[in-house]
């Protein structure tokens, strides 16, 4: 158990819908990262928040948005869902702002299926 | 943009033998970090080993070691005395100043 929690574990929805994925980082970690892993592919970095502020941005679509709240939990919002958005979404957390220096701990992921 | 390439989609090793997984990357940054992650069937991402680019010494973690060639932008993972529990997808990853990139992965099979 990494200490990072993600809810829900599974999510099935229809095209055009909007969903929210939630992540609680490990106690004491200030950074939260979101990744997307499509079937049998590597992880795509989406976005990083550090202590409530956006820190780095990767290949995140405009239909997707995220935020980190004062209690440090984070939410990833996916809207106007398409079939191609079906994937495993990981959240990770680390102590510091620069994850190279500090290990990232991954949550178990949320499996999103868009029908 | 930084890219990470894993040229071996699949690898196989006999139990107790040694296997090397390849990874190359492209970057214009001088300061960065490299990682190998393991993803078993449970899909949990597990950090195997980490290398700071400014360190010349290759990182080691028990049976896992890397061969880091900065000039060649190569970062291979060697697994010694392979065990059945090593069977998994292995991802090479690069962390630069504002980005993190993963390779497409290598599926490792361990034969008893």
XYZ file of C-alpha atoms in Angstrom:
227
model
C 0.000 0.000 0.000
C 1.575 3.251 -1.178
C -0.581 5.470 1.024
C -2.123 7.202 -1.995
C -5.846 6.598 -2.371
C -7.952 7.000 -5.469
C -11.702 6.839 -5.863
C -13.577 5.357 -7.507
C -11.745 2.170 -8.513
C -13.900 1.694 -11.572
C -16.099 4.072 -13.509
C -18.302 3.284 -16.474
C -19.982 6.117 -18.313
C -21.238 7.172 -21.733
C -19.757 9.398 -24.390
C -20.414 13.071 -23.837
C -20.602 12.724 -20.082
C -18.474 14.326 -17.376
C -16.716 12.532 -14.519
C -14.552 13.457 -11.550
C -11.702 11.334 -10.265
C -10.435 11.897 -6.769
C -7.017 11.435 -5.232
C -5.749 11.743 -1.669
C -1.957 11.957 -1.417
C 0.194 10.344 1.221
C 0.275 12.160 4.512
C 2.840 14.947 4.286
C 3.128 14.939 0.489
C 2.506 18.301 -1.136
C 2.744 17.333 -4.803
C 0.087 15.457 -6.733
C 0.514 14.156 -10.276
C -2.032 12.770 -12.707
C -1.242 10.218 -15.412
C -3.238 8.454 -18.092
C -2.433 4.915 -19.190
C -4.299 3.683 -22.228
C -4.499 -0.040 -22.904
C -1.062 -1.673 -22.993
C 0.721 1.650 -23.283
C 3.050 3.672 -21.142
C 1.905 6.413 -18.847
C 1.187 9.881 -20.170
C 1.869 12.674 -17.728
C -1.105 15.010 -17.520
C -0.492 17.583 -14.811
C 1.194 18.289 -11.483
C 0.036 20.376 -8.542
C 2.190 21.485 -5.665
C 0.563 22.821 -2.522
C -2.500 23.964 -4.426
C -0.735 25.524 -7.386
C -0.288 24.103 -10.866
C 3.398 23.224 -11.225
C 3.825 21.394 -14.510
C 1.643 20.480 -17.430
C 1.969 17.574 -19.813
C -0.323 16.225 -22.511
C -3.565 17.228 -20.896
C -6.510 17.866 -23.178
C -8.544 21.050 -22.883
C -11.552 18.893 -21.979
C -9.665 17.800 -18.864
C -8.976 19.927 -15.830
C -7.628 19.386 -12.365
C -7.250 21.153 -9.085
C -5.714 20.625 -5.682
C -7.659 21.685 -2.638
C -6.405 23.209 0.642
C -6.471 19.778 2.299
C -4.174 18.676 -0.561
C -6.514 16.185 -2.130
C -6.885 16.546 -5.874
C -9.594 16.029 -8.432
C -9.299 15.373 -12.145
C -12.335 16.415 -14.153
C -12.927 14.840 -17.536
C -15.692 16.290 -19.703
C -17.264 15.623 -23.106
C -15.929 12.109 -22.801
C -14.938 10.170 -25.897
C -14.325 6.464 -26.419
C -10.606 7.158 -26.579
C -10.627 8.511 -23.035
C -11.089 4.980 -21.724
C -7.950 4.326 -19.713
C -6.431 3.778 -16.319
C -5.878 7.091 -14.562
C -3.153 7.173 -11.954
C -2.525 9.689 -9.267
C 0.878 9.916 -7.609
C 2.239 12.052 -4.815
C 5.621 13.170 -3.570
C 6.999 15.284 -0.767
C 8.628 18.001 -2.785
C 7.950 19.981 -5.889
C 10.599 18.269 -7.964
C 9.758 14.621 -8.283
C 13.144 13.700 -9.587
C 14.609 14.204 -6.166
C 11.685 12.805 -4.270
C 10.106 9.472 -5.048
C 6.628 9.465 -6.499
C 4.210 7.075 -4.842
C 1.431 5.846 -7.088
C -2.150 5.155 -6.194
C -3.955 2.023 -7.426
C -5.577 3.900 -10.314
C -9.119 4.517 -11.511
C -10.275 2.438 -14.454
C -12.488 4.587 -16.684
C -14.579 2.937 -19.370
C -16.456 5.139 -21.825
C -19.190 3.334 -23.755
C 10.493 17.415 -26.567
C 11.966 14.672 -24.509
C 11.263 11.154 -25.724
C 11.868 7.811 -24.090
C 12.306 4.714 -26.246
C 12.158 1.116 -25.144
C 13.042 -0.945 -28.176
C 12.137 -4.334 -26.699
C 8.363 -4.833 -26.447
C 8.908 -8.271 -24.891
C 11.757 -10.074 -23.191
C 12.068 -13.501 -21.687
C 14.514 -14.858 -19.110
C 15.067 -18.149 -17.374
C 14.663 -18.133 -13.620
C 17.974 -17.358 -11.848
C 19.488 -15.926 -15.037
C 20.287 -12.307 -15.859
C 18.386 -10.059 -18.246
C 18.968 -6.531 -19.482
C 16.208 -4.181 -20.559
C 17.118 -1.294 -22.853
C 16.072 2.328 -22.724
C 17.229 5.379 -24.644
C 16.056 8.929 -24.270
C 16.388 12.225 -25.999
C 16.829 15.507 -24.157
C 18.519 18.874 -24.338
C 18.482 19.318 -20.560
C 21.597 18.746 -18.498
C 19.903 18.046 -15.192
C 17.322 15.284 -15.030
C 16.397 11.994 -13.408
C 15.782 8.559 -14.832
C 13.662 5.784 -13.401
C 12.646 2.215 -13.936
C 9.147 1.286 -12.806
C 7.645 -2.165 -12.555
C 3.959 -2.771 -13.243
C 2.766 -6.272 -12.310
C -0.660 -7.577 -13.380
C -2.189 -5.725 -10.439
C -1.345 -2.537 -12.407
C 0.305 -0.959 -9.355
C 3.286 1.175 -10.367
C 6.344 0.299 -8.294
C 9.618 2.202 -8.385
C 12.487 -0.184 -9.037
C 15.471 2.123 -9.280
C 16.373 5.778 -9.787
C 19.404 7.531 -11.295
C 20.391 11.183 -11.030
C 21.958 12.409 -14.268
C 24.712 14.304 -12.465
C 25.936 11.140 -10.776
C 28.402 9.083 -12.756
C 28.068 6.048 -10.527
C 25.440 3.584 -11.647
C 22.579 3.035 -9.215
C 22.026 -0.398 -7.706
C 19.200 -1.834 -5.617
C 19.822 -5.419 -4.569
C 19.382 -7.543 -7.731
C 18.627 -4.502 -9.881
C 21.280 -2.273 -11.387
C 21.502 0.215 -14.208
C 24.027 1.016 -16.879
C 23.764 4.764 -17.328
C 25.594 6.168 -20.337
C 24.898 9.906 -20.303
C 26.672 10.768 -23.538
C 24.853 8.006 -25.373
C 21.580 8.843 -23.564
C 21.169 5.233 -22.627
C 19.749 3.822 -19.398
C 19.484 0.039 -19.290
C 18.215 -2.084 -16.412
C 19.926 -5.308 -15.428
C 18.045 -7.843 -13.342
C 20.269 -10.507 -11.825
C 19.142 -13.863 -10.436
C 15.695 -13.373 -11.990
C 12.757 -14.550 -9.937
C 9.232 -15.487 -10.933
C 7.991 -12.398 -9.131
C 9.986 -10.194 -11.489
C 7.539 -10.951 -14.282
C 5.844 -7.662 -15.133
C 5.815 -4.691 -17.464
C 8.842 -2.491 -16.971
C 8.730 1.177 -17.843
C 11.663 3.505 -18.250
C 10.876 7.100 -17.301
C 12.526 10.503 -17.613
C 11.925 13.455 -15.334
C 13.166 16.844 -16.520
C 12.477 20.307 -15.269
C 8.798 20.433 -16.065
C 7.944 17.139 -17.613
C 7.883 13.435 -17.016
C 7.905 10.933 -19.869
C 7.525 7.173 -19.909
C 8.582 4.657 -22.494
C 6.090 2.237 -24.016
C 7.254 -0.564 -21.749
C 8.877 -3.989 -21.960
C 6.928 -7.046 -20.930
C 9.241 -9.408 -19.045
C 8.410 -13.091 -18.801
C 10.311 -15.297 -16.350
C 10.421 -18.993 -17.201
C 10.712 -21.511 -14.356
